Every structure is written in C-alpha cells, then in structure tokens.
XYZ file of C-alpha atoms in Angstrom:
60
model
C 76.625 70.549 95.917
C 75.810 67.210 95.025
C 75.627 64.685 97.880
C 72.845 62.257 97.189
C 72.082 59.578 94.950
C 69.306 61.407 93.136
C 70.790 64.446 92.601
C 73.543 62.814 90.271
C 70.784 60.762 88.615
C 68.631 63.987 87.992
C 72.095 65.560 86.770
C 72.422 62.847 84.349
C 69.258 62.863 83.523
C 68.854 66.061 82.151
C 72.263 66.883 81.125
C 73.451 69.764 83.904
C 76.944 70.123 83.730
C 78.616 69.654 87.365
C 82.291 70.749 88.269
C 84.224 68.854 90.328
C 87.155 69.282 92.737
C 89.658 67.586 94.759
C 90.129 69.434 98.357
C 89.231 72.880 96.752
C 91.068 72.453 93.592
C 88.685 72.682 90.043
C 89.034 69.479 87.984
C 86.879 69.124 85.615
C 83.346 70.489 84.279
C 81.150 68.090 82.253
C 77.841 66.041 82.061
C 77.752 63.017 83.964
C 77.349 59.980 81.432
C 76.863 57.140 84.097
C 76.248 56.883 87.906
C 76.732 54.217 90.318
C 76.112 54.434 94.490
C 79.987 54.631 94.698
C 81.312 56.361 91.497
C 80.153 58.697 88.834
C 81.149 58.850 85.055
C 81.552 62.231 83.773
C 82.384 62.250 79.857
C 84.731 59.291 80.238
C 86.233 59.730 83.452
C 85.118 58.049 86.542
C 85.225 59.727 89.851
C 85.237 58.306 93.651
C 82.020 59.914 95.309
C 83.624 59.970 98.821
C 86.876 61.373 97.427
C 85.740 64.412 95.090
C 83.043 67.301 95.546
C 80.393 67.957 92.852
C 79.148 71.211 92.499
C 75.931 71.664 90.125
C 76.807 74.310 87.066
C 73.546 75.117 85.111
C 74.014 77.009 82.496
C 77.501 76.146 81.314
C-alpha cells in the first residue's frame, strides 16, 4: 500500500502502475502522472489521498 508522500513520488517516478479502490472496491489501475500532498493524478484522473487506497502493482 501506498501511504506516504514518497512512495507516490517514487511510483511516478519510475512508472509502477498502482490500483486503486474505494472501501474494497477496484477502480482503476494506471501510472500516476502527477502528485500533490493531498491528491494524486493517475492517467487523467485525480484521486483524494484520504478517500481512496493505493495498492503498488509491479509488473502490470
């Protein structure tokens, strides 16, 4: 899981791919394009921090 600042930067960074759910429920899997202490951008579509989970996916 993603919790801190630097892990979504190091996401971004190197272009992992992280999943991301509302209370249990997939979303969405993509590379995060932008990141911000509050939100994240992932291919477009910007995400609440405190509202979503991000779950790392190498590989995909």
């Amino acid at each position: 899981m993603l919790t801190h600042h630097s892990h979504f930067q190091y996401h971004m960074k190197h272009g992992i791919p992280v999943q991301v759910y509302d209370q249990g429920v997939h979303i969405t899997l993509g590379c995060i394009t932008a990141v911000e202490p509050q939100f994240v951008e992932i291919e477009g579509a910007v995400y609440n921090r405190n509202c979503f989970t991000f779950v790392s996916r190498p590989g995909y």
